[in-house]
CSV table of C-alpha atoms and ligand atoms in Angstrom, one decimal:
chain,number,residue,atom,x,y,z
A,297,UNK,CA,-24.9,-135.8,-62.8
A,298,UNK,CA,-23.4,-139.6,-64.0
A,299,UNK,CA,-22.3,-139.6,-60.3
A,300,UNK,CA,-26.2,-139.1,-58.8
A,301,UNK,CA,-27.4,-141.3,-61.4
A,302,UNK,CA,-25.4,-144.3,-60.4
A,303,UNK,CA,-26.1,-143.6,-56.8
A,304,UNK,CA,-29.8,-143.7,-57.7
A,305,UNK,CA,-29.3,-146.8,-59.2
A,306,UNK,CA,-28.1,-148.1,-56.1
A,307,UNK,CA,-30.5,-146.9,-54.3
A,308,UNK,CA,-33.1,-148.4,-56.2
A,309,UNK,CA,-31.2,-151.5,-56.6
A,310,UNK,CA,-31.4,-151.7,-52.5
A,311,UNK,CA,-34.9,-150.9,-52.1
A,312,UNK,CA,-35.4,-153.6,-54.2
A,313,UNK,CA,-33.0,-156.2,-52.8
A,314,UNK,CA,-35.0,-154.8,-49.5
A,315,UNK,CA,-37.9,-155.8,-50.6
A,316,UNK,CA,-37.4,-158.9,-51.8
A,317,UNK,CA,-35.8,-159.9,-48.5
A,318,UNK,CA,-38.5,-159.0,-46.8
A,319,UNK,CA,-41.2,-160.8,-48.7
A,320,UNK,CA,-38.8,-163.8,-48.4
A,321,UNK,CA,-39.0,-163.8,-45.2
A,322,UNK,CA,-42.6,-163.0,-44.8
A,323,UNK,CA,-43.6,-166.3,-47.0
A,324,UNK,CA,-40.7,-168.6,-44.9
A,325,UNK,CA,-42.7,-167.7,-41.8
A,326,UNK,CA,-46.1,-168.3,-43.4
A,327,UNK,CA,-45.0,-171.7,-44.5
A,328,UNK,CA,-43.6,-172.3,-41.0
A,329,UNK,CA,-46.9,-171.4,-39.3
A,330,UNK,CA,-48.3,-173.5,-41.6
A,331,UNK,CA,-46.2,-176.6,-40.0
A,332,UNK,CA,-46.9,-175.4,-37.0
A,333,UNK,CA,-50.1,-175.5,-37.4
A,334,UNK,CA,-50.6,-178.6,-39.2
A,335,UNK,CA,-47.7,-179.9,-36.8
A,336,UNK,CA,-50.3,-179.1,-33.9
A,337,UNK,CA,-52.9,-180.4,-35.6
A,338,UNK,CA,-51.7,-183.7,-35.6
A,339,UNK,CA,-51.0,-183.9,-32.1
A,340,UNK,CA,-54.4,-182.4,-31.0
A,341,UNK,CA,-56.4,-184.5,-33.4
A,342,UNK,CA,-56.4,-188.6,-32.9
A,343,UNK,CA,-56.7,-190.3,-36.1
A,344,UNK,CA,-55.9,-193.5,-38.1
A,345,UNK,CA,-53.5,-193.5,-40.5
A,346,UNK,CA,-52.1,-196.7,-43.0
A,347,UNK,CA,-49.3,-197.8,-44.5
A,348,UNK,CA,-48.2,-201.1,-46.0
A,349,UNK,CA,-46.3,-203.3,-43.9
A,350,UNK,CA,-45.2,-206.4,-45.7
A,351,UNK,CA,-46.5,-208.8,-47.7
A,352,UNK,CA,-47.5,-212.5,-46.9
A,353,UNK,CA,-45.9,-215.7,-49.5
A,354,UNK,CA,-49.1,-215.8,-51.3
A,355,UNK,CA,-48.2,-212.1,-52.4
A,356,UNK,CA,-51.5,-210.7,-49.8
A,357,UNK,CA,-50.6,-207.2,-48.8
A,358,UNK,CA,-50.8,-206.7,-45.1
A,359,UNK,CA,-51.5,-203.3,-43.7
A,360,UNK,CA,-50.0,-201.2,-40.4
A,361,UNK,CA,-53.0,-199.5,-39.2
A,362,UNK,CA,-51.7,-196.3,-36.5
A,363,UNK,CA,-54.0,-195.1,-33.7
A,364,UNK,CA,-52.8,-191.9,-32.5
A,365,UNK,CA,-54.3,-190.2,-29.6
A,366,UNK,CA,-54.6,-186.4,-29.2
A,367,UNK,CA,-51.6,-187.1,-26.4
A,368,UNK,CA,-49.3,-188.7,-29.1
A,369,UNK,CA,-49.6,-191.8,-27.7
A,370,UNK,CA,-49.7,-194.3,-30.5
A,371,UNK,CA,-50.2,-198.1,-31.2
A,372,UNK,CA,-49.9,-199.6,-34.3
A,373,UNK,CA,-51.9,-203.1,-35.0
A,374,UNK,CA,-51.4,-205.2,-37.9
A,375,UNK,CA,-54.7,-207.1,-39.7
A,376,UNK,CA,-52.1,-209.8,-39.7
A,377,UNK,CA,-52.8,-211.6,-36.2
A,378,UNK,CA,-54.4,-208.5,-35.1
A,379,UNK,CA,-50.8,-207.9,-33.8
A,380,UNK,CA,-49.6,-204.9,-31.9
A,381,UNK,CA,-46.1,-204.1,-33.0
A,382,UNK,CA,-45.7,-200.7,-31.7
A,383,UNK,CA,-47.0,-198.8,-28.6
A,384,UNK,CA,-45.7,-195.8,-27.8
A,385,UNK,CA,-46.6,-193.8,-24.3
A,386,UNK,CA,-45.2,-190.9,-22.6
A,387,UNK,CA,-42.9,-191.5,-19.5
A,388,UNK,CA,-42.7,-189.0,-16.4
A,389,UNK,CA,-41.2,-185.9,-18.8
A,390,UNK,CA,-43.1,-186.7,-21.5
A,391,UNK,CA,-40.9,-188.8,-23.8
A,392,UNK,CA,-42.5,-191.3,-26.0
A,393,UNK,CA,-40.9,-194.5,-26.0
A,394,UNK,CA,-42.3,-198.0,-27.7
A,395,UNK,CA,-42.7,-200.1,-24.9
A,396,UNK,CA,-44.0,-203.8,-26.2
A,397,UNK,CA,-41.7,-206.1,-28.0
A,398,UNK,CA,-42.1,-207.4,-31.5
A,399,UNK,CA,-40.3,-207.5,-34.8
A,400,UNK,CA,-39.2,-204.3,-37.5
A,401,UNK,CA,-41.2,-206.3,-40.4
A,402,UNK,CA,-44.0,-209.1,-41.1
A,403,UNK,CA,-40.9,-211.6,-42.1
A,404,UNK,CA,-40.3,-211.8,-38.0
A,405,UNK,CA,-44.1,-212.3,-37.6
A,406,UNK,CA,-44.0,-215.1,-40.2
A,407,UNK,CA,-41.1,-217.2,-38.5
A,408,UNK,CA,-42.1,-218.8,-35.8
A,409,UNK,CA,-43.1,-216.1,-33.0
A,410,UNK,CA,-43.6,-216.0,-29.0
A,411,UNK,CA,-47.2,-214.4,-30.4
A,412,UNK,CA,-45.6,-210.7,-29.5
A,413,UNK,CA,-48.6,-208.4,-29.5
A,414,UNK,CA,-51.3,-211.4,-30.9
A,415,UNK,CA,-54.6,-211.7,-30.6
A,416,UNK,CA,-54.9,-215.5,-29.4
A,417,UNK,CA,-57.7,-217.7,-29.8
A,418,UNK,CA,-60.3,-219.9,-29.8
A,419,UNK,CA,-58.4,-221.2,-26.8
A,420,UNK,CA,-56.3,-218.8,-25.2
A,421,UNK,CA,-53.3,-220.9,-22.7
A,422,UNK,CA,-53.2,-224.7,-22.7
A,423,UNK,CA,-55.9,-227.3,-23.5
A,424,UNK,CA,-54.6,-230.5,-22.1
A,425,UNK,CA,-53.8,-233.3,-24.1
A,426,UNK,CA,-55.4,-231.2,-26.9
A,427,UNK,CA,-58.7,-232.7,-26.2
A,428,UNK,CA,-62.1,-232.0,-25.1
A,429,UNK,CA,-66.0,-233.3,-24.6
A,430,UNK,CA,-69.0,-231.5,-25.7
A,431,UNK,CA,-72.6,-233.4,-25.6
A,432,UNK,CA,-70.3,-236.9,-25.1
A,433,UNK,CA,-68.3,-235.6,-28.7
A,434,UNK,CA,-65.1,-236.0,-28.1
A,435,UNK,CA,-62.6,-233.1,-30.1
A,436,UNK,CA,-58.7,-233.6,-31.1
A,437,UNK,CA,-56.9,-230.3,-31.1
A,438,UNK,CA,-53.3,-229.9,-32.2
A,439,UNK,CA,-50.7,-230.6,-30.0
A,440,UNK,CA,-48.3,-227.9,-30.3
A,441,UNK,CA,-46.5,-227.9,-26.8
A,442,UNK,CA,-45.4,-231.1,-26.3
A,443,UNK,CA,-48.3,-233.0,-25.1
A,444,UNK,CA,-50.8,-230.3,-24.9
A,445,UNK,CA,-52.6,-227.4,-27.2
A,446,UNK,CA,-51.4,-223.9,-26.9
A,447,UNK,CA,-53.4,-220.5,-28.0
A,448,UNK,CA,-55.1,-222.2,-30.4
A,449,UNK,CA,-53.1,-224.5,-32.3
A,450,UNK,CA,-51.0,-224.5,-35.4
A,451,UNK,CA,-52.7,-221.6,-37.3
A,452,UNK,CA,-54.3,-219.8,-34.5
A,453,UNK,CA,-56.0,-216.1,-34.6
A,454,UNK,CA,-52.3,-215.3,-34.4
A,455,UNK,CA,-51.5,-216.2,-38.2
A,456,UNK,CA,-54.8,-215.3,-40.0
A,457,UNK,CA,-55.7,-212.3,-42.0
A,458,UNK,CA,-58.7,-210.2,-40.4
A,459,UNK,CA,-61.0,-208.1,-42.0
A,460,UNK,CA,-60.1,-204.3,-41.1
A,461,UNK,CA,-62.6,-201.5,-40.4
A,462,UNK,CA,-61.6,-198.0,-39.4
A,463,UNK,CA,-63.7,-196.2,-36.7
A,464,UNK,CA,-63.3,-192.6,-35.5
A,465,UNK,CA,-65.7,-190.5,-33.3
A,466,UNK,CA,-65.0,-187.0,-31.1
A,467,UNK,CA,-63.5,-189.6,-28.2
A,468,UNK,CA,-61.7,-192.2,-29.9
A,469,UNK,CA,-60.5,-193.9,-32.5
A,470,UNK,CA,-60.8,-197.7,-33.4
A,471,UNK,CA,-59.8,-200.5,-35.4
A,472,UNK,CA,-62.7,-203.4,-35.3
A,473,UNK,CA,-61.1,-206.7,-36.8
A,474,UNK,CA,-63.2,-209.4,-38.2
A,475,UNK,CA,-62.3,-213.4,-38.7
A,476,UNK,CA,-64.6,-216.0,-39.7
A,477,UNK,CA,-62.9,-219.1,-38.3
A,478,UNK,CA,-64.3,-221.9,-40.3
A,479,UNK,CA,-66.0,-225.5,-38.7
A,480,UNK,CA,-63.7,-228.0,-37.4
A,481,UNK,CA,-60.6,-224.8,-38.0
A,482,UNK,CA,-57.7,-226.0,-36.0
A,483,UNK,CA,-60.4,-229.0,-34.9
A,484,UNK,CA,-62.4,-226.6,-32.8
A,485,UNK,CA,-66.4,-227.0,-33.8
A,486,UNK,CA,-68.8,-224.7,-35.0
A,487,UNK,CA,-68.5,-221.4,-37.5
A,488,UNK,CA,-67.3,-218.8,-34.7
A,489,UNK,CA,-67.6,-215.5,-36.3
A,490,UNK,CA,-65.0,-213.3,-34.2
A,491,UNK,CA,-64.9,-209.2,-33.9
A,492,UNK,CA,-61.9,-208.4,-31.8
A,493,UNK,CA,-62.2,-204.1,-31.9
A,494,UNK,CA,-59.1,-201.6,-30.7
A,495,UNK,CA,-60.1,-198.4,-29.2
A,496,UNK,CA,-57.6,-195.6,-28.5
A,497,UNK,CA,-59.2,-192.9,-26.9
A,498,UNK,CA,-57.3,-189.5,-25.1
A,499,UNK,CA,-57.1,-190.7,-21.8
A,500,UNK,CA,-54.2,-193.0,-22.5
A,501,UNK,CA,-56.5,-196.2,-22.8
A,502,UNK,CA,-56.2,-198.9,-25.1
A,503,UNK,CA,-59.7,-201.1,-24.5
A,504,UNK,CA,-59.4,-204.1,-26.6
A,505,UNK,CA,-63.2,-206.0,-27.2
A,506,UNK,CA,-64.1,-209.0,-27.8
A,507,UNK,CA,-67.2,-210.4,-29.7
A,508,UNK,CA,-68.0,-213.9,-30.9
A,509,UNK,CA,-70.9,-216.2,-32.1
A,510,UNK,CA,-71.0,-220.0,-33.5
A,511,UNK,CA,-73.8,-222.0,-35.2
A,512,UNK,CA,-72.8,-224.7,-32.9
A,513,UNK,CA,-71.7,-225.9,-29.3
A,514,UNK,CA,-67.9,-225.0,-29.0
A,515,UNK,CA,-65.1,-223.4,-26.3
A,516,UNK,CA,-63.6,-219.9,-26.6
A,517,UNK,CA,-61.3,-218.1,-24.9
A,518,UNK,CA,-59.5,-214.9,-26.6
A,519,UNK,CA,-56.7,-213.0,-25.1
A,520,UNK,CA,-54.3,-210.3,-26.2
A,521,UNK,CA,-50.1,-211.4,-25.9
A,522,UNK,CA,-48.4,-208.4,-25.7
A,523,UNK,CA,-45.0,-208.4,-23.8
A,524,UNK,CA,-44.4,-204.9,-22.1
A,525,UNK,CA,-41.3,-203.1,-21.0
A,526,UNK,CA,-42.4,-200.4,-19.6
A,527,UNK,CA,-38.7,-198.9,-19.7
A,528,UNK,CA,-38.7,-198.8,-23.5
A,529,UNK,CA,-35.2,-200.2,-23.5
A,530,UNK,CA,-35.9,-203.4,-25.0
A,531,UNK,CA,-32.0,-204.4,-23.7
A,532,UNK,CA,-33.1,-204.2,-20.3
A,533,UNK,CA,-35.4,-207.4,-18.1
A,534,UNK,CA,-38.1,-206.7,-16.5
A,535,UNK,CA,-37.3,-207.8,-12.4
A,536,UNK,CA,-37.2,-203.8,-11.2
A,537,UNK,CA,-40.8,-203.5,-12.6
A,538,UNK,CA,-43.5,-203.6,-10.1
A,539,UNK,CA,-46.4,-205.7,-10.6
A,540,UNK,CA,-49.8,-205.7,-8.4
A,541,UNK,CA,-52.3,-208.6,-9.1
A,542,UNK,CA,-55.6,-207.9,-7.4
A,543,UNK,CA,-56.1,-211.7,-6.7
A,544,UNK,CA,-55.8,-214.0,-3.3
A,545,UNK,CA,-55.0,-217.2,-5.3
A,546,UNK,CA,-53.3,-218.7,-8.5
A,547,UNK,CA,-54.0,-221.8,-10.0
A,548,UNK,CA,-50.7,-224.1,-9.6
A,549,UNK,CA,-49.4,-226.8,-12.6
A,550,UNK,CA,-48.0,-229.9,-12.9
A,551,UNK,CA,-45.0,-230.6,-15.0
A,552,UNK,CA,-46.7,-229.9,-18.4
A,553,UNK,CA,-47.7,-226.6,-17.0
A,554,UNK,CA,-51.0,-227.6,-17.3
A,555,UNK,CA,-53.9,-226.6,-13.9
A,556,UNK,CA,-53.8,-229.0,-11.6
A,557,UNK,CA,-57.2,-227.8,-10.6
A,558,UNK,CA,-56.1,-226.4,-7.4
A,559,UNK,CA,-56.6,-222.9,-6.3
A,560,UNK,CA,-53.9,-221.8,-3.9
A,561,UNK,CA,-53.5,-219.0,-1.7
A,562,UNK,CA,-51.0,-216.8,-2.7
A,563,UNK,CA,-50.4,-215.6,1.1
A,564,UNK,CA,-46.8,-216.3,1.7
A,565,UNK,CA,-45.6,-217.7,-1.7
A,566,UNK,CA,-43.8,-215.8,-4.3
A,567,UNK,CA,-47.0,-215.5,-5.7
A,568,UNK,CA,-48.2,-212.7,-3.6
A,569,UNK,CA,-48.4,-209.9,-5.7
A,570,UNK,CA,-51.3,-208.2,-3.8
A,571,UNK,CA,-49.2,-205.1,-3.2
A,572,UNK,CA,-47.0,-204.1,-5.7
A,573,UNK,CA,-43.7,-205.5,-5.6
A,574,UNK,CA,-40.9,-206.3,-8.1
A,575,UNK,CA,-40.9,-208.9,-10.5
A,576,UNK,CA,-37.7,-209.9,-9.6
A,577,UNK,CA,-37.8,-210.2,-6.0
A,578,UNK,CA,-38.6,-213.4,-5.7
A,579,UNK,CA,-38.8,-214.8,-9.2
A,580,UNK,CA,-35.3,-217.1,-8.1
A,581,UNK,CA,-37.0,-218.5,-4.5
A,582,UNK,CA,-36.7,-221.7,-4.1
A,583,UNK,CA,-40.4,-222.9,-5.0
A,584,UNK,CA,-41.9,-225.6,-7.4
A,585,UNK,CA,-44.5,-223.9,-9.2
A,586,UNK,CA,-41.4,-221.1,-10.1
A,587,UNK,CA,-39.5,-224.2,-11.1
A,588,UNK,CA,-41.7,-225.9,-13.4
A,589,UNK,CA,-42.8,-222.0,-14.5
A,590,UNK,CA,-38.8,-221.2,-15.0
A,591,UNK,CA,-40.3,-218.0,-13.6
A,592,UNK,CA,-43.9,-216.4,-13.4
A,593,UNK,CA,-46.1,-218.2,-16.1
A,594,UNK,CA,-49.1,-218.6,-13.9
A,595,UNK,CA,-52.9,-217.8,-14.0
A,596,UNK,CA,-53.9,-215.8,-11.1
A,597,UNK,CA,-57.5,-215.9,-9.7
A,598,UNK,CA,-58.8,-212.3,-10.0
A,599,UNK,CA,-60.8,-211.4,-7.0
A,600,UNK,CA,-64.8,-210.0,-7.6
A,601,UNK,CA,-65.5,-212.5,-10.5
A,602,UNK,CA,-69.0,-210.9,-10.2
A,603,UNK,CA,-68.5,-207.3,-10.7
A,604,UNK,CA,-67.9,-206.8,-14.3
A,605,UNK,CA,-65.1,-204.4,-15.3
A,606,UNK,CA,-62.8,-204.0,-12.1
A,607,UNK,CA,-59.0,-203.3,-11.6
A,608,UNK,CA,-56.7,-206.6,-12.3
A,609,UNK,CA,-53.4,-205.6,-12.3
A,610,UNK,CA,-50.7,-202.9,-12.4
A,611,UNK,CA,-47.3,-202.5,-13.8
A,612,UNK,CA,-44.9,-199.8,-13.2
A,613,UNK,CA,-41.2,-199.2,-14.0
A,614,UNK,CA,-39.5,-196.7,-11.8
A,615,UNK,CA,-37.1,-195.2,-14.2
A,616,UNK,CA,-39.1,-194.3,-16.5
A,617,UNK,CA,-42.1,-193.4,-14.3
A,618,UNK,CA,-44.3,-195.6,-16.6
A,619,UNK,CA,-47.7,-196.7,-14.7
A,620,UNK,CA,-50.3,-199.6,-16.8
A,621,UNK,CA,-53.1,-200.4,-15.0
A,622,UNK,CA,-55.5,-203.7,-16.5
A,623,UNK,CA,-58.9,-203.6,-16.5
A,624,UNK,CA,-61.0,-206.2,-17.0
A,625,UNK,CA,-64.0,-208.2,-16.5
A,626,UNK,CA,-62.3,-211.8,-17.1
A,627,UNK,CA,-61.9,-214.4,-14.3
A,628,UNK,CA,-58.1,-215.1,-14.3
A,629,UNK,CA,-55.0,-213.5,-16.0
A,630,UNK,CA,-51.7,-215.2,-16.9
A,631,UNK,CA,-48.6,-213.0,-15.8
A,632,UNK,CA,-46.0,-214.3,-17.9
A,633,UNK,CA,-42.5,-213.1,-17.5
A,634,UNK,CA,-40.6,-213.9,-21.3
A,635,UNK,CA,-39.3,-217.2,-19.3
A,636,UNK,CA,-39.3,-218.8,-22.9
A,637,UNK,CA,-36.9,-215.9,-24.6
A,638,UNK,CA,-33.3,-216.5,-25.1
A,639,UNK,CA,-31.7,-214.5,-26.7
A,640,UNK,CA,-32.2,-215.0,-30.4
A,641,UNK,CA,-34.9,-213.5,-31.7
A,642,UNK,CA,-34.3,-210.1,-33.1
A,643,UNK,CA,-35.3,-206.6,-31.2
A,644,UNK,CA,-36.8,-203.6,-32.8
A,645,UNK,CA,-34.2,-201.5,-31.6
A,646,UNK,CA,-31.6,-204.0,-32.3
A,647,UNK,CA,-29.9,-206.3,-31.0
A,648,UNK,CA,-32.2,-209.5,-29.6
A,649,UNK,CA,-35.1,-210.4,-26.8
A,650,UNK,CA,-33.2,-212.2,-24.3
A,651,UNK,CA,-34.7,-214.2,-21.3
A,652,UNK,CA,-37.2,-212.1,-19.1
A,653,UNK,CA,-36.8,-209.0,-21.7
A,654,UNK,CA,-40.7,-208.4,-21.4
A,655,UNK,CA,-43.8,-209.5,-19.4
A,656,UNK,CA,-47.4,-210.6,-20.9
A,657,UNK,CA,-50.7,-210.0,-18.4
A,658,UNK,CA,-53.1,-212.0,-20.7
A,659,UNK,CA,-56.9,-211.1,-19.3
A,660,UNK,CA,-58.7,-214.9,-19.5
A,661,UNK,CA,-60.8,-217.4,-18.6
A,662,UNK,CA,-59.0,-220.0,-17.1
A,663,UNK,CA,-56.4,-222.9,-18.5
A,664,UNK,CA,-57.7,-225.8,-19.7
A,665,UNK,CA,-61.3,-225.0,-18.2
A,666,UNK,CA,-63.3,-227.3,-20.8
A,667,UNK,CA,-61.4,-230.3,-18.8
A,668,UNK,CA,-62.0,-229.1,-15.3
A,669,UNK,CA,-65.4,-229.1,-13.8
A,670,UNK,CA,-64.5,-226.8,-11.1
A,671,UNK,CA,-63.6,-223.9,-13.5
A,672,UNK,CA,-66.0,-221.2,-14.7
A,673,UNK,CA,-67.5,-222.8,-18.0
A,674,UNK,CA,-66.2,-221.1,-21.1
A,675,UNK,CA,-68.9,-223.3,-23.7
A,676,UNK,CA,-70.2,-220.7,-26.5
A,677,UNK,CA,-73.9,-222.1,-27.5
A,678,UNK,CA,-75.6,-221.0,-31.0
A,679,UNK,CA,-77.7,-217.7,-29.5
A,680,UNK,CA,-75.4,-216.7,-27.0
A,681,UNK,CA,-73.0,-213.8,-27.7
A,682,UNK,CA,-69.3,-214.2,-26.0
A,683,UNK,CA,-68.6,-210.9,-25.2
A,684,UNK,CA,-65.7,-209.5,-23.3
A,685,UNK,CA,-63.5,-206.3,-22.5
A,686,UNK,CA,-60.0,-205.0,-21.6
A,687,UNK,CA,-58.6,-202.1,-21.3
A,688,UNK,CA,-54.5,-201.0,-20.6
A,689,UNK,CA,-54.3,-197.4,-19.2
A,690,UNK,CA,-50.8,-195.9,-19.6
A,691,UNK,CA,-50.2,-193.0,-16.9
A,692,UNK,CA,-46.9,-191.4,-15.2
A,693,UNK,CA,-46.4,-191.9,-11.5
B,768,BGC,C1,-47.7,-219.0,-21.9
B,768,BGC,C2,-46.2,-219.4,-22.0
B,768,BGC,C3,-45.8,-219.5,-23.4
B,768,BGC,C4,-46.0,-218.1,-24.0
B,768,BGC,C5,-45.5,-218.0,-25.4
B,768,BGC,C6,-47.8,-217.7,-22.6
B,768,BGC,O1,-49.1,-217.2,-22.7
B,768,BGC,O2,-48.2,-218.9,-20.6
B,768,BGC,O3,-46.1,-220.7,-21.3
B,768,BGC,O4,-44.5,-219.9,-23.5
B,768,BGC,O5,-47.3,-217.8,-23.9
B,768,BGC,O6,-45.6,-219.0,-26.1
């Protein structure tokens, strides 16, 4: 009898430790379906999400602002500069990699910067001799590359807060950034109120707008500076990446690297990029214009100038199978190859950015155009809207 009423006990006791396993179990898995799911949500869903990402000397908080796209591709933009510091895109089996260069914090952003991932204005590229005529008024600009102006002078839209507003419909998601830049700011006339919005949507394309109006006669000219490498190896240059420009001339400079008002064929010069070919294939030629560029730092004259949105230029990295193609309706773009890195700035991934580590293909109007008559006027007139788009699409190839 004591002997079947211990085993009954033990019995009972391993029922119990049974089913206490089993409900263990059962509530592990419901927690894991749970991640799953909430795991899957977040990758099928594009959203916005924030998170501090320094602050400026003045103690101003500035926030990191993600775009995710229902891919997982994600950029994150700063409302300091409008900066992109990270952009992350899938290469040919799906692996994510960041693949535009920049700093790990806004300390890198505050030192002086090669604009990685800025929005650049009012004058995107070089004004020379920082000066220009409007109505026989003539206006002093900084001069912040040795004789000339550069993307907009000392405290350009590179180095001001913006206003940040978050946008999200069924396509997209966006990040619309607002700067007043005031009256004679950086010696450039006339309240320009700017909106420069970010849209992510899920076919892999990052459109980047541009909208401004001023209360008085002045120039504009707003780009975006990001360096790619499309590898995502931020150790590695850029020469095996293949570049198209859909253009039949580029605009040479003199010595300054300012337009010498010239538009040259690009038929038989290094400068042919209208099939795709590798940066590096004939980046060392023996050529002037590569000489005073110390590489590629050229604007290109896109063809249809008439047709609105059209195809500009493509990018591709063979390793990694990563494909950008640049849309826009601009009338030049500057292909930049990092000429001016050297080796000591600090990468994300460590180690530093050295020479030709990333390439820029700034969307534009042209250099210098309020000096030359024969470029495409870029005067903004109180009433008239600037207005302008482009768009990055990130595929695998
Ligand atoms: C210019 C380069 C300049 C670089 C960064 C580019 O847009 O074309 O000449 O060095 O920006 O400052």
């Amino acid at each position: 009898m004591n002997m079947s009423k211990r085993s009954l006990k033990y019995v009972l006791l391993l029922c119990l430790a049974l089913v206490f396993t089993q409900c263990k179990t059962k509530t592990e898995n419901a927690s894991d379906n749970q991640e799953q799911n909430s795991t899957k949500g977040m990758t099928t869903k594009h959203q916005i999400s924030t998170s501090e990402f320094g602050k400026l000397p003045s103690g101003e908080k500035i926030t990191k602002y993600r775009l995710v796209n229902e891919n997982g591709m994600e950029v994150d933009i700063i409302n300091y500069g409008g900066i992109i510091t990270n952009l992350k895109v899938p290469d040919k089996n799906g692996v994510n990699k960041d693949v535009v260069l920049g700093f790990n914090s806004l300390d890198g952003y505050l030192t002086p910067s090669p604009y990685f991932g800025a929005i650049i204005g009012r004058y995107g590229n070089r004004i020379a001799g920082g000066k220009f005529v409007i109505d026989g008024k003539e206006y002093t600009l900084a001069l912040n590359d040795g004789k000339n102006h550069l993307h907009g002078g000392n405290k350009g839209f590179d180095k001001v807060v913006w206003e940040a507003t978050q946008i999200s419909n069924s396509k997209s998601v966006s990040l619309q950034l607002s700067y007043l830049s005031k009256d004679m700011e950086e010696g450039y006339p006339g309240n320009l109120k700017t909106t420069v919005t970010y849209t992510l949507d899920n076919s892999n394309s990052l459109k980047v707008k541009y909208e401004a109006t001023s209360d008085k006669k002045t120039v504009v000219n707003l780009t975006q500076h990001s360096y790619f490498n499309l590898s995502g190896d931020f150790s590695k240059k850029i020469l095996d990446h293949q570049i198209m420009i859909n253009a039949d001339a580029f605009l040479p400079v003199d010595a300054t690297l300012i337009s010498t008002g010239e538009f040259r064929k690009v038929k038989g010069t290094p400068f042919n990029f209208t099939s795709a070919k590798a940066i590096g294939k004939e980046i060392n030629s023996e050529n002037e214009q590569l000489k005073r560029g110390l590489g590629y730092d050229h604007c290109w004259v896109l063809k249809d100038q008439d047709k609105g949105q059209r195809l500009a230029a493509t990018a591709y990295d063979p390793k990694s199978g990563r494909f950008m193609e640049v849309f826009t309706d601009q009338p030049g773009i500057q292909f930049y190859t990092g000429n001016f890195l050297d080796g000591t700035l600090p990468a994300k991934g460590g180690g530093t950015y050295a020479k030709r580590t990333g390439f820029c293909l700034e969307t534009q109007h042209f250099p210098d155009s309020p000096n030359q008559k024969d470029f495409p006027s870029v005067l903004l007139s109180p009433g008239e809207k600037y207005q302008t788009e482009t768009s990055f699409k990130f595929s695998v190839k």
